[in-house]
mmCIF file of C-alpha atoms and ligand atoms in Angstrom:
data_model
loop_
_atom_site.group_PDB
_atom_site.id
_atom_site.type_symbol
_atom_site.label_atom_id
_atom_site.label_comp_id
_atom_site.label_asym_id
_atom_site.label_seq_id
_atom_site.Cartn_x
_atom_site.Cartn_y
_atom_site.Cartn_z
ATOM 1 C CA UNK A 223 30.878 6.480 -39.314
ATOM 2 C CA UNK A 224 28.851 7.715 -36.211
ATOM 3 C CA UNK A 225 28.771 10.904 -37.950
ATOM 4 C CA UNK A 226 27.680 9.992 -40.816
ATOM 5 C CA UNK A 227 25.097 7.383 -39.452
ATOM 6 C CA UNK A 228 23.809 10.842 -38.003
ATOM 7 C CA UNK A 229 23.782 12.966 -40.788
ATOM 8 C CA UNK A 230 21.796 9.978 -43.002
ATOM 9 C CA UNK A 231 19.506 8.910 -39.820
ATOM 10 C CA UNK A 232 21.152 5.132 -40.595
ATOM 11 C CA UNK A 233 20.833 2.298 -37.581
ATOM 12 C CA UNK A 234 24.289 2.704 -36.259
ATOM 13 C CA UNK A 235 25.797 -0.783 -35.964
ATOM 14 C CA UNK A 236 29.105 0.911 -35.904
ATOM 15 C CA UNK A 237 29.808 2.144 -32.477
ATOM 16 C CA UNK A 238 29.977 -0.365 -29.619
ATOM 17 C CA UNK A 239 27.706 1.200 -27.692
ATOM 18 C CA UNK A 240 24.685 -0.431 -26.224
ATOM 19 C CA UNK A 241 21.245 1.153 -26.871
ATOM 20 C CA UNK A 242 19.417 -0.279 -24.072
ATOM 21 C CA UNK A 243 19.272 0.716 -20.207
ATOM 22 C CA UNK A 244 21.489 0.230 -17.964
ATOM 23 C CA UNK A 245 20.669 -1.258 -14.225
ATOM 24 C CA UNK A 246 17.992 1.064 -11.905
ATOM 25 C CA UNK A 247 19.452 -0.249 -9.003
ATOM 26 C CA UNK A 248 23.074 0.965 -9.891
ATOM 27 C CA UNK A 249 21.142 4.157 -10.984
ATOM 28 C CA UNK A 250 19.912 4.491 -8.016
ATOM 29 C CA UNK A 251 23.037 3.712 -6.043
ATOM 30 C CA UNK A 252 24.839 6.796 -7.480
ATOM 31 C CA UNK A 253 21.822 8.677 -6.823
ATOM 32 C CA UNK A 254 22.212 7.655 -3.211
ATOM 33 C CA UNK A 255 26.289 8.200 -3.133
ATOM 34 C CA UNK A 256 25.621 11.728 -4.287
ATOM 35 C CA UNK A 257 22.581 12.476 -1.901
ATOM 36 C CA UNK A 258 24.763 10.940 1.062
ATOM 37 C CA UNK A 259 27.276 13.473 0.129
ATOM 38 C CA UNK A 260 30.013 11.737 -1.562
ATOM 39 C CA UNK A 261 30.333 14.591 -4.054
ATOM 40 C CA UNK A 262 34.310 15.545 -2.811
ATOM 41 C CA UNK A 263 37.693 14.013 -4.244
ATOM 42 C CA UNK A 264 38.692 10.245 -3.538
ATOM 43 C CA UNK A 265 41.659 8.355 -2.761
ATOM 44 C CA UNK A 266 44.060 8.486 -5.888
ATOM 45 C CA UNK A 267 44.026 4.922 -6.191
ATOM 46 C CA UNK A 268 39.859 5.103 -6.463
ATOM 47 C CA UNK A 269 37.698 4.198 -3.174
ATOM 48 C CA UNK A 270 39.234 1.766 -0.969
ATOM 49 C CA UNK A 271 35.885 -0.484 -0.553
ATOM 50 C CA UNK A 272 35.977 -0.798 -4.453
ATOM 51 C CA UNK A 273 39.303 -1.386 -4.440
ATOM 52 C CA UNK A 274 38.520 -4.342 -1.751
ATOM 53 C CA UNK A 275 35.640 -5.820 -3.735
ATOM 54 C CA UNK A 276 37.650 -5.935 -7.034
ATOM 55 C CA UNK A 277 40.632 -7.499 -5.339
ATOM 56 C CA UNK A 278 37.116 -10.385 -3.829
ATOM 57 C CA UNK A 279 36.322 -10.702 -7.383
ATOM 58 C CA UNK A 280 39.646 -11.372 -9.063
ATOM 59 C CA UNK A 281 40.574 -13.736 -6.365
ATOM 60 C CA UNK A 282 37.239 -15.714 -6.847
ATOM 61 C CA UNK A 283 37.288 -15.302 -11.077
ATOM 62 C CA UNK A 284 41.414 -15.691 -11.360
ATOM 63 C CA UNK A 285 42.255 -17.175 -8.238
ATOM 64 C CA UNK A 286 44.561 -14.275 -7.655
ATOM 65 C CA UNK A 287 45.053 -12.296 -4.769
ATOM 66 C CA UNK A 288 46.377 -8.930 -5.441
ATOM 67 C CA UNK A 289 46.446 -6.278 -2.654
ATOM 68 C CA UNK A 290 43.704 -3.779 -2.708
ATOM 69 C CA UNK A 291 46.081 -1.370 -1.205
ATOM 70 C CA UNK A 292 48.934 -1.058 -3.671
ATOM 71 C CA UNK A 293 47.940 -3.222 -6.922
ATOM 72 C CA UNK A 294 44.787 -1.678 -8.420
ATOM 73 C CA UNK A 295 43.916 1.671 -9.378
ATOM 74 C CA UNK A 296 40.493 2.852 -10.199
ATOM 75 C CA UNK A 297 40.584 5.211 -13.756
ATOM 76 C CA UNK A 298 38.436 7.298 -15.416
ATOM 77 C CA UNK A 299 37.582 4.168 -18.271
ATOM 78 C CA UNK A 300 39.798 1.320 -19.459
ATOM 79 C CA UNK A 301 41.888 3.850 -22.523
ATOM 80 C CA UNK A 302 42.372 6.168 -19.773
ATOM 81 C CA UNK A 303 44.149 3.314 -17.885
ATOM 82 C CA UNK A 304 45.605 1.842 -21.039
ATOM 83 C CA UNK A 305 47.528 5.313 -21.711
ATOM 84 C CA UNK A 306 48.607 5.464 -18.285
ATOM 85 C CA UNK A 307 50.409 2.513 -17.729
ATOM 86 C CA UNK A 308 52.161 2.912 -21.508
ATOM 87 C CA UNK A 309 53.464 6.265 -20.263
ATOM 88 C CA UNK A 310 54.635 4.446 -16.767
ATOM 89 C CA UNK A 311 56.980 2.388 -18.722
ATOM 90 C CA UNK A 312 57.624 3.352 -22.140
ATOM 91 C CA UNK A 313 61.086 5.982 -23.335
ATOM 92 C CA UNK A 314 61.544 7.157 -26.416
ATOM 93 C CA UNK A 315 62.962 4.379 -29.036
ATOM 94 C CA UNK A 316 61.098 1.632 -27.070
ATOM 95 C CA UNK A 317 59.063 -0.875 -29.402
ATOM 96 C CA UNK A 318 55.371 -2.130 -28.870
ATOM 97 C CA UNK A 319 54.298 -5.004 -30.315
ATOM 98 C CA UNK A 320 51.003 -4.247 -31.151
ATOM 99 C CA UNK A 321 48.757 -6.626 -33.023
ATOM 100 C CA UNK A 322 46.399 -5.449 -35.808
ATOM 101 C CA UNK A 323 43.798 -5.081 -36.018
ATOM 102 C CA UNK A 324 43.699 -2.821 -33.417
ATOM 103 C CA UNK A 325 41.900 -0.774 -30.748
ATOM 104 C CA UNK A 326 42.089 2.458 -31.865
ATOM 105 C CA UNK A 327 43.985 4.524 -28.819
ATOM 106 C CA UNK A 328 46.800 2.273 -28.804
ATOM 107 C CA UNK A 329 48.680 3.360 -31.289
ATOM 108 C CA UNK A 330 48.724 6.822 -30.817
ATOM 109 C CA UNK A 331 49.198 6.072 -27.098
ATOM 110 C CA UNK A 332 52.516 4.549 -27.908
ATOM 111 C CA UNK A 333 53.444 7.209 -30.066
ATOM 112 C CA UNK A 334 52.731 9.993 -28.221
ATOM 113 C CA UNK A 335 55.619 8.279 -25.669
ATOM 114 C CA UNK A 336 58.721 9.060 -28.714
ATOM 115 C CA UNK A 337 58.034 4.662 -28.435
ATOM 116 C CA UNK A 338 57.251 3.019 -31.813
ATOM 117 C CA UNK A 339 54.903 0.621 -32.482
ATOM 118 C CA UNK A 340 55.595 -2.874 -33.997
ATOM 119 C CA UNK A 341 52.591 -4.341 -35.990
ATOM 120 C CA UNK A 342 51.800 -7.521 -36.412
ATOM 121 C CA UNK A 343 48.857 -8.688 -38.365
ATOM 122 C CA UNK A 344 46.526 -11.289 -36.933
ATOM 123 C CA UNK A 345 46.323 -13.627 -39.766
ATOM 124 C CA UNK A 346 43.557 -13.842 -41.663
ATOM 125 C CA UNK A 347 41.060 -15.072 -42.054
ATOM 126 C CA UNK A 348 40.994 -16.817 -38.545
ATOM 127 C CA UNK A 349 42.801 -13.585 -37.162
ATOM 128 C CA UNK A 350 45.169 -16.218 -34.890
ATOM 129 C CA UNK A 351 48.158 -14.606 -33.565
ATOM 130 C CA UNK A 352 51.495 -15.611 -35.410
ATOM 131 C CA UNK A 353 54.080 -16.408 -32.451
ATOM 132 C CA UNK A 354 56.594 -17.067 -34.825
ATOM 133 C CA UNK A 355 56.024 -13.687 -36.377
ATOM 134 C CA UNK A 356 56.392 -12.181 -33.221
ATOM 135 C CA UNK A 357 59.457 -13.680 -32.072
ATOM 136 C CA UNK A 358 60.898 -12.840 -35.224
ATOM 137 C CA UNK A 359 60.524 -9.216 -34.383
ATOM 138 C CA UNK A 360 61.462 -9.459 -30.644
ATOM 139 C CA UNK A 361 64.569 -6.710 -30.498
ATOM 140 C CA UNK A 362 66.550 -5.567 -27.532
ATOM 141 C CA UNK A 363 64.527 -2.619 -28.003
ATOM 142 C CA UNK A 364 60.993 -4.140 -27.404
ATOM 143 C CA UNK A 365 59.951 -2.660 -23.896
ATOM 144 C CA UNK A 366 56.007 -4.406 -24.576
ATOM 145 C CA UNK A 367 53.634 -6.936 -26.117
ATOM 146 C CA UNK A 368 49.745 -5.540 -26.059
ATOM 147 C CA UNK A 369 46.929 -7.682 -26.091
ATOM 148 C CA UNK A 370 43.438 -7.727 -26.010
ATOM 149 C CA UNK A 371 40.932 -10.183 -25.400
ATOM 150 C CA UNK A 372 38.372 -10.741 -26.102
ATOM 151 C CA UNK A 373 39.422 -8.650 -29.440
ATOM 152 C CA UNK A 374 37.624 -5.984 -30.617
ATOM 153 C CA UNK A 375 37.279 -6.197 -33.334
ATOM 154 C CA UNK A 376 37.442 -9.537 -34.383
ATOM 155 C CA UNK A 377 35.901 -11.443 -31.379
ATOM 156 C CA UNK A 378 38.839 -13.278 -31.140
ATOM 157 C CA UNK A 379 39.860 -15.050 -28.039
ATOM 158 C CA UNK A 380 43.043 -16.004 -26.351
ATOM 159 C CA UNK A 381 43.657 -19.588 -25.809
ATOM 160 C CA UNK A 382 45.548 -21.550 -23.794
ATOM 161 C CA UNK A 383 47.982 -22.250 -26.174
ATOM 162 C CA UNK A 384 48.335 -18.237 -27.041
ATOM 163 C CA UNK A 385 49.179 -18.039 -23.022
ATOM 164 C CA UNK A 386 52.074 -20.843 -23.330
ATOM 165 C CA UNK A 387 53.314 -19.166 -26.824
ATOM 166 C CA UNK A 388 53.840 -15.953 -25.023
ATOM 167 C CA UNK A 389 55.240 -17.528 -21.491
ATOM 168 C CA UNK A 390 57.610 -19.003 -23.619
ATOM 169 C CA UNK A 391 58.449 -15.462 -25.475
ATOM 170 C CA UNK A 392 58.994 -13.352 -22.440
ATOM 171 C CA UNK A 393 60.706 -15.874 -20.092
ATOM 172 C CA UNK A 394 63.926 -14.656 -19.277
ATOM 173 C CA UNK A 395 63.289 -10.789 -20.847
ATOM 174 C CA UNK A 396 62.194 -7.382 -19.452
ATOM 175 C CA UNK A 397 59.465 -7.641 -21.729
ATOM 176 C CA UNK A 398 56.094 -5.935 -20.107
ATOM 177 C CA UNK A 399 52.772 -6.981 -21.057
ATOM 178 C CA UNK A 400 49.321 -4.997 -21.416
ATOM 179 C CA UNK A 401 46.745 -6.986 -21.250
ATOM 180 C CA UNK A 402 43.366 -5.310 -21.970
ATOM 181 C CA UNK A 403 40.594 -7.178 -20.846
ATOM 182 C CA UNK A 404 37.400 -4.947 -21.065
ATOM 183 C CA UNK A 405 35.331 -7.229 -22.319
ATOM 184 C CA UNK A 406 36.570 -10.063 -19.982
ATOM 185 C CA UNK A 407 32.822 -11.326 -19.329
ATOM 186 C CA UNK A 408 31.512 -10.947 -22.879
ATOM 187 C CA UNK A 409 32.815 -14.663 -23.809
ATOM 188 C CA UNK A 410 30.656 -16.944 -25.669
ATOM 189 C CA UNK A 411 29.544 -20.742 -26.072
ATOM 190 C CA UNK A 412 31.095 -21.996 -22.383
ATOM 191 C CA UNK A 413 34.696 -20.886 -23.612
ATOM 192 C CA UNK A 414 36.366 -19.705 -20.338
ATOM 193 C CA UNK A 415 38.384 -16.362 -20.494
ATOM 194 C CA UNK A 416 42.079 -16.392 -20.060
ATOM 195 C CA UNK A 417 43.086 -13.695 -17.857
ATOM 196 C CA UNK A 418 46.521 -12.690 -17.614
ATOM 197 C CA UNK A 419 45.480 -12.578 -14.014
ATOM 198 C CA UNK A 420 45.290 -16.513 -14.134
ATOM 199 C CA UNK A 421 48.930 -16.444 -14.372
ATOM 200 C CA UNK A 422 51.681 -15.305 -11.647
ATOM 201 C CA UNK A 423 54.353 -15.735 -13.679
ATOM 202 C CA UNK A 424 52.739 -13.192 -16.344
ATOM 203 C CA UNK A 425 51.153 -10.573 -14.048
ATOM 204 C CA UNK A 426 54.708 -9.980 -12.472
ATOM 205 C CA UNK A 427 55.094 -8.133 -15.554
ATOM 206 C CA UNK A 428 51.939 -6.758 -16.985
ATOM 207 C CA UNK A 429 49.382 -4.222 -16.459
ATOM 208 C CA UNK A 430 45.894 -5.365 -16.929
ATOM 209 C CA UNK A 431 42.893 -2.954 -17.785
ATOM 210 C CA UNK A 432 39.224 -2.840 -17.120
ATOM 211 C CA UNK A 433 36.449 -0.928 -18.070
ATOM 212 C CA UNK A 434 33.041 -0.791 -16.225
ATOM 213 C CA UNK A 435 31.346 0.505 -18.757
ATOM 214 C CA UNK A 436 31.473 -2.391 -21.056
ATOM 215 C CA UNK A 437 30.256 -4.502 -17.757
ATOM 216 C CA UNK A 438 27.322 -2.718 -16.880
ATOM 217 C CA UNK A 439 26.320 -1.204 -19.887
ATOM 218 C CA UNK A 440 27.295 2.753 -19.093
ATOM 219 C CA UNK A 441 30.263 3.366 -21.930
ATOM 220 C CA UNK A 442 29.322 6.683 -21.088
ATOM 221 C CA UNK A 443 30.611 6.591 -17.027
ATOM 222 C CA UNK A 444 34.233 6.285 -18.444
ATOM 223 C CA UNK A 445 35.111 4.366 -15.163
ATOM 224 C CA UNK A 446 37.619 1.317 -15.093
ATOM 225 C CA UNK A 447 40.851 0.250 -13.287
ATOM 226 C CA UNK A 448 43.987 -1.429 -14.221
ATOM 227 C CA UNK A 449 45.641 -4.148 -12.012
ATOM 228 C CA UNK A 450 49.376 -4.601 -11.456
ATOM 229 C CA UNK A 451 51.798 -5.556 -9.275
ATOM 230 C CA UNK A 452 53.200 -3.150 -6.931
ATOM 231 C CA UNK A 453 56.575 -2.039 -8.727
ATOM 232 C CA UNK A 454 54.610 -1.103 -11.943
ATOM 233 C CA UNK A 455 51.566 0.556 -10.107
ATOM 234 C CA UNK A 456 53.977 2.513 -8.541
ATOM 235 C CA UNK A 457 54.961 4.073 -12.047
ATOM 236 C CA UNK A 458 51.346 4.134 -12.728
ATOM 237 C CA UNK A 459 50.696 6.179 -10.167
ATOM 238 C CA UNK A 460 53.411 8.475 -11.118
ATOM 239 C CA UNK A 461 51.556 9.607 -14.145
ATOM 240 C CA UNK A 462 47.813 8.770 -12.812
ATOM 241 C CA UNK A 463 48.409 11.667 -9.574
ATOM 242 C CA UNK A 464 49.411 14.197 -11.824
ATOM 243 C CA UNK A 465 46.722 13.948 -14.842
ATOM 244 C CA UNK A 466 43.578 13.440 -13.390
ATOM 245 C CA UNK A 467 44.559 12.822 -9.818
ATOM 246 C CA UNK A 468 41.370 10.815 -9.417
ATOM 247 C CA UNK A 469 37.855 9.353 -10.655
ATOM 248 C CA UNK A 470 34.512 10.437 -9.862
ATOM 249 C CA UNK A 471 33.321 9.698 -6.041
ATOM 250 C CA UNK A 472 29.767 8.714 -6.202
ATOM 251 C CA UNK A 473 30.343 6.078 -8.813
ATOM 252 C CA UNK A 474 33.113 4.600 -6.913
ATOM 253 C CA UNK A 475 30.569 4.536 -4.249
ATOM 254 C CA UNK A 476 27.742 2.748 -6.122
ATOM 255 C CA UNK A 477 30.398 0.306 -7.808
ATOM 256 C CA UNK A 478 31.580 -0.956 -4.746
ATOM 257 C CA UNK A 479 28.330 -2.395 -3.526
ATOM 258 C CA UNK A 480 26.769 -3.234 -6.902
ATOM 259 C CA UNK A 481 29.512 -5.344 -8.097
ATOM 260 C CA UNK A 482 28.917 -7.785 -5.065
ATOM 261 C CA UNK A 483 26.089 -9.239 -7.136
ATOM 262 C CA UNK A 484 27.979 -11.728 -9.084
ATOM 263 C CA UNK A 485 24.995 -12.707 -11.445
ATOM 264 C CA UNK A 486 25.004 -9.380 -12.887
ATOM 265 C CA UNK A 487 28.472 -10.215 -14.323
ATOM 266 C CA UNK A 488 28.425 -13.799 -14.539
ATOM 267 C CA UNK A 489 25.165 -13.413 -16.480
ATOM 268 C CA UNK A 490 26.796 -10.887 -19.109
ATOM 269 C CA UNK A 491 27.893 -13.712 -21.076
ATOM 270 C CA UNK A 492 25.037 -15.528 -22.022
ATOM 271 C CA UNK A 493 22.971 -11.779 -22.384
ATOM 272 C CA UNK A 494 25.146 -11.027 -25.530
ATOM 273 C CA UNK A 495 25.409 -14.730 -26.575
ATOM 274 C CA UNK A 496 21.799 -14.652 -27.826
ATOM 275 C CA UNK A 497 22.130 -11.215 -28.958
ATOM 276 C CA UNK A 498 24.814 -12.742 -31.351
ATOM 277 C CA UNK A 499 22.938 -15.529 -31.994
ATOM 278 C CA UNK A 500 19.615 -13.480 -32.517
ATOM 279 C CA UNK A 501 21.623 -11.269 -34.939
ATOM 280 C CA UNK A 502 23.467 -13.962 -36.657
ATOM 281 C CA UNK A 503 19.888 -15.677 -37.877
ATOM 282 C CA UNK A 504 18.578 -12.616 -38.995
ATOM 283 C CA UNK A 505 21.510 -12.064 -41.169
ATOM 284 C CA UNK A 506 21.890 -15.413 -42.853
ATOM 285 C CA UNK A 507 18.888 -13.639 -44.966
ATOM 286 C CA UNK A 508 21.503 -11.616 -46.812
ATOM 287 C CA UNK A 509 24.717 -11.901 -48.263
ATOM 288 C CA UNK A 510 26.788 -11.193 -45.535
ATOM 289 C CA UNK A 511 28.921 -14.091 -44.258
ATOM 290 C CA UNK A 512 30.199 -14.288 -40.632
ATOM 291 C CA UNK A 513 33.456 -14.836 -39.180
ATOM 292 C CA UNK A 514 33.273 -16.356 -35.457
ATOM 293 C CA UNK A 515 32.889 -14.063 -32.847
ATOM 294 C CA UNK A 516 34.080 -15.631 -29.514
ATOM 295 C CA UNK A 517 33.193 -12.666 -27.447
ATOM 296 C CA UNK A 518 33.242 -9.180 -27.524
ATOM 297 C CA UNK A 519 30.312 -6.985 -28.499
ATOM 298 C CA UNK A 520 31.168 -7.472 -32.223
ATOM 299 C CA UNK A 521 31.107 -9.768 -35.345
ATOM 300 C CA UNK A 522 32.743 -9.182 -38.255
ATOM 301 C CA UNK A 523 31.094 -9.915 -41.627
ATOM 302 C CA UNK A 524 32.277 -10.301 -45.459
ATOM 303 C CA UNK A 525 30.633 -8.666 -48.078
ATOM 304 C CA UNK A 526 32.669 -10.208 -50.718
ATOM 305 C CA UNK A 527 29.516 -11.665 -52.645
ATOM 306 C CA UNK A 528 27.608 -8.292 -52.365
ATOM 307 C CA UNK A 529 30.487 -5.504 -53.545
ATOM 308 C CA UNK A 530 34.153 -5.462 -55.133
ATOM 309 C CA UNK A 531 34.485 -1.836 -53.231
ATOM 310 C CA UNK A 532 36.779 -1.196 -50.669
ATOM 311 C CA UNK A 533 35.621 -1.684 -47.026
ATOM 312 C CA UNK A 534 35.298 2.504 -46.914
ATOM 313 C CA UNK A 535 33.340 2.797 -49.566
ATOM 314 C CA UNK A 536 31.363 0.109 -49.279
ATOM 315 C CA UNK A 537 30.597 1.027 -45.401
ATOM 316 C CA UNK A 538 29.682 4.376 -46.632
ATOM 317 C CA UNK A 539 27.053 3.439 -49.238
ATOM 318 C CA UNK A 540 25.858 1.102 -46.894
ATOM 319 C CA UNK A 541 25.164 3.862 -44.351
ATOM 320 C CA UNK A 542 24.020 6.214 -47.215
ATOM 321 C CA UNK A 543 22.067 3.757 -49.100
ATOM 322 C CA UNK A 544 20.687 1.272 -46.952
ATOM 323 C CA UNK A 545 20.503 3.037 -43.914
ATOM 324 C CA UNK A 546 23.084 0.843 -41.874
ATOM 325 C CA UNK A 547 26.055 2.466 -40.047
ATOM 326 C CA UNK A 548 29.154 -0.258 -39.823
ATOM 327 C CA UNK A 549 32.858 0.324 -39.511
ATOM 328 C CA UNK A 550 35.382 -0.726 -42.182
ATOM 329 C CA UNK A 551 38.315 -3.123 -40.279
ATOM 330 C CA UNK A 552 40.518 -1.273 -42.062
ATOM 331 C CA UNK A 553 40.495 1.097 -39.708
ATOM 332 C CA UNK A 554 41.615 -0.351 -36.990
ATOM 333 C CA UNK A 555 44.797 -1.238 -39.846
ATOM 334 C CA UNK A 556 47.377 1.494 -39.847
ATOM 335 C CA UNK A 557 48.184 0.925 -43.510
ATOM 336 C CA UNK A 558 44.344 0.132 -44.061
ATOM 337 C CA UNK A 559 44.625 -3.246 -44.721
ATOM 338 C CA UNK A 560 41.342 -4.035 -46.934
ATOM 339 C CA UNK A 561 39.870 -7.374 -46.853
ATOM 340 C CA UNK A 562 36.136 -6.657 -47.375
ATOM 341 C CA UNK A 563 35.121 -6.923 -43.859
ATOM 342 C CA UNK A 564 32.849 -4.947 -41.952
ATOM 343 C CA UNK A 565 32.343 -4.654 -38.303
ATOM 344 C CA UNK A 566 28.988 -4.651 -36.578
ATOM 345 C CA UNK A 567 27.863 -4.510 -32.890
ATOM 346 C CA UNK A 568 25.258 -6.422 -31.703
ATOM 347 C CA UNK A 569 25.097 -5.161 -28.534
ATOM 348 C CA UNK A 570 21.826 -3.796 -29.395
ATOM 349 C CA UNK A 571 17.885 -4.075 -28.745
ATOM 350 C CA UNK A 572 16.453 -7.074 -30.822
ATOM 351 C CA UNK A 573 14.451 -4.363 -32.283
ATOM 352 C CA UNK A 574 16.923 -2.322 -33.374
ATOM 353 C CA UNK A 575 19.085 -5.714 -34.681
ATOM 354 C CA UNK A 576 15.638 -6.635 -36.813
ATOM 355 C CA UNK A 577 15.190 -3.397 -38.187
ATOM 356 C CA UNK A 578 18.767 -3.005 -39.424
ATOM 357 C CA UNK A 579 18.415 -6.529 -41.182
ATOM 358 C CA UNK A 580 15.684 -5.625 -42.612
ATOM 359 C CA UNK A 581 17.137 -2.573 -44.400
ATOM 360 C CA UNK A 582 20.059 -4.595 -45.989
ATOM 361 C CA UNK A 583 17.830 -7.082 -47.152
ATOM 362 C CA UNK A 584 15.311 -4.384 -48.796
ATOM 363 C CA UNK A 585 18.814 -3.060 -49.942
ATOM 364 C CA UNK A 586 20.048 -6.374 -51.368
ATOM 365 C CA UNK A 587 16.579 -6.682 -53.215
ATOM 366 C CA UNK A 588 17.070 -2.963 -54.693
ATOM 367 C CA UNK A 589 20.286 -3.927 -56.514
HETATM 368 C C1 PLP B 256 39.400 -3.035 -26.770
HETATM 369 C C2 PLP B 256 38.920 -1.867 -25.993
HETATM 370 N N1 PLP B 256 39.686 -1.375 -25.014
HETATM 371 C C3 PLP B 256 39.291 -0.319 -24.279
HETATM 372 C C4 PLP B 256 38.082 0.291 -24.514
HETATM 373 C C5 PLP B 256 37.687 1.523 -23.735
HETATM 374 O O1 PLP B 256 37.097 1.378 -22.549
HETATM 375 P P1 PLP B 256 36.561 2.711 -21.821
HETATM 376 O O2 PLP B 256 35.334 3.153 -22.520
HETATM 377 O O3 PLP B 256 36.334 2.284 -20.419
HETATM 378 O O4 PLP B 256 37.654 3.735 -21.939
HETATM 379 C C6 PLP B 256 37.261 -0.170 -25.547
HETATM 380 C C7 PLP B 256 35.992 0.527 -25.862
HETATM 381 O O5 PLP B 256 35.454 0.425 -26.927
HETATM 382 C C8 PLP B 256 37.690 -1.288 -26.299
HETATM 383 O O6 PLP B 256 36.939 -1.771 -27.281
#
């Protein structure tokens, strides 16, 4: 859809990227790691003092203290990290559960392990998770549950009743969890997020993955981390020290001091709130309807009063047409699973939010 957005010159909605700056002063701070000289290979586990302030931060967000020194390894992004640890654990013949819709590496990241996924839809429209459903298809062979929140793409949110569901699943198994949490500050309307950090008795089996890109606004850095305790890190770094070895120095550097500022995170929330909000107004002046988004940089919206095409050709004309890039959920379905809803990210520029409105309205009017 990015392509095409190009090719057509459409307002691309579709990618969750942000279009506005990042943070001068964390600019500057790599600017300042480099000029100081930190140009040369880190630790493999990332930068020690990073390492330190993450392991300040999770104890003060999750009350959890996990050891700088052997539980958290800095990783070029948060699918970087997410492909490690599911080639740490996984043998060929092992099952995933994997709820869909889903992030897109996932998959693929199972597969490319001999393992084989085991989808589960989230059920629409609310896009809960269906315990039940995955119990059913618990086997001897199931080696991991992934999950992801807050869910891109729905927006979805775990809840405190999702955490005892899936206590209550893995007691008693070898059952590992991922637990991607990229977007752990992007949480709307005072909900709280529910880290898998939160709980002991769930990190002693999971691997949980960050991305600072969706923190401070630099996708493009490709720098996160994954926490876990020591036995799995120590399969994690099997595979981490022999494919990239280790992440870029002077961001490490900058990273380590900026992230002390808790506002910048703390504040994240409420930034993309009224983004949502701001976007959410301007669209009740179409025929779009919205689903709930609980966090996350997205929304997902129905078009079923505008177009009986599927979500692929509808996103299409849309780009074409009206000069909106969005992305069809059926992507993120591997059997495409059509229910005439598209994605869009409002982590964008109020300007950029208006002016995309204002082409599906002048659209709407066309028809
Ligand atoms: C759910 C989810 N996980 C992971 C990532 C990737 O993070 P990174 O860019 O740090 O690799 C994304 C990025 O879009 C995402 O949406």
């Amino acid at each position: 859809m990015s392509a095409l957005a190009a090719q057509y010159k459409a307002i691309n909605l579709g990618q969750g990227t942000p279009d506005f700056g990042m943070n001068e002063e964390l600019i500057d701070l790599v600017s300042k790691a480099m000029r100081d000289g930190h140009n040369q290979y880190s630790h493999r586990n990332g930068l020690l003092s990073l390492r330190e302030a993450i392991a300040e931060k999770v104890e003060f967000l999750y009350n959890n203290k996990v050891n700088p020194a052997t539980e958290i390894t800095i990783t070029p992004g948060g699918t970087y990290a997410i492909y490690t640890a599911l080639t740490a654990v996984l043998n060929p013949g092992d099952e995933v559960i994997v709820l869909e819709p889903a992030y897109d590496s996932y998959i693929p990241n199972i597969q490319v392990n001999g393992a084989i996924p085991v989808l589960i839809p989230l059920v629409y429209p609310d896009y809960k998770i269906d315990w039940d459903l995955i119990k059913e298809k618990i086997s001897p062979a199931t080696k991991m549950i992934m999950l992801n929140s807050p869910h891109n793409p729905t927006g979805r949110i775990l809840d405190e009743n999702d955490i005892a569901q899936l206590r209550n699943i893995v007691a008693g198994t070898g059952i590992f969890i991922l637990s991607d949490e990229v977007y752990e500050h992007i949480i709307f309307d005072g909900r709280k997020h529910e880290s898998i950090l939160k709980y002991p008795d769930l990190f002693q089996r999971s691997f949980v993955t960050f991305s600072f890109g969706k923190v401070y606004h630099c996708t493009g850095w490709k720098t996160g981390y994954c926490i876990a305790p020591e036995p799995l890190m120590n399969e994690f770094l099997k595979v981490h020290q022999y494919n990239c070895f280790c992440t870029n120095s002077p961001f490490q550097y900058a990273l380590a001091d900026f992230i002390q500022n808790k506002d910048q995170y703390l504040g994240l929330g409420n930034f993309l709130q009224d983004k949502r909000d701001y976007f959410q107004n301007l669209m009740e002046h179409t025929m779009f309807k919205p689903f709930p988004s609980y966090g996350s940089y997205f929304q997902l919206y129905t078009y079923k009063g505008l177009s009986n095409e599927s979500e692929i050709d509808f996103a299409k004309r849309l780009t074409i047409e009206a000069g909106v890039a969005t992305i069809p959920v059926s992507a993120f379905y591997q059997k495409g699973l059509d229910n005439k809803v598209l994605r869009f990210c409002f982590a964008k520029k109020e300007e950029t939010l208006k002016n995309a409105v204002e082409r599906l309205i002048n659209y709407e009017n066309k028809k």
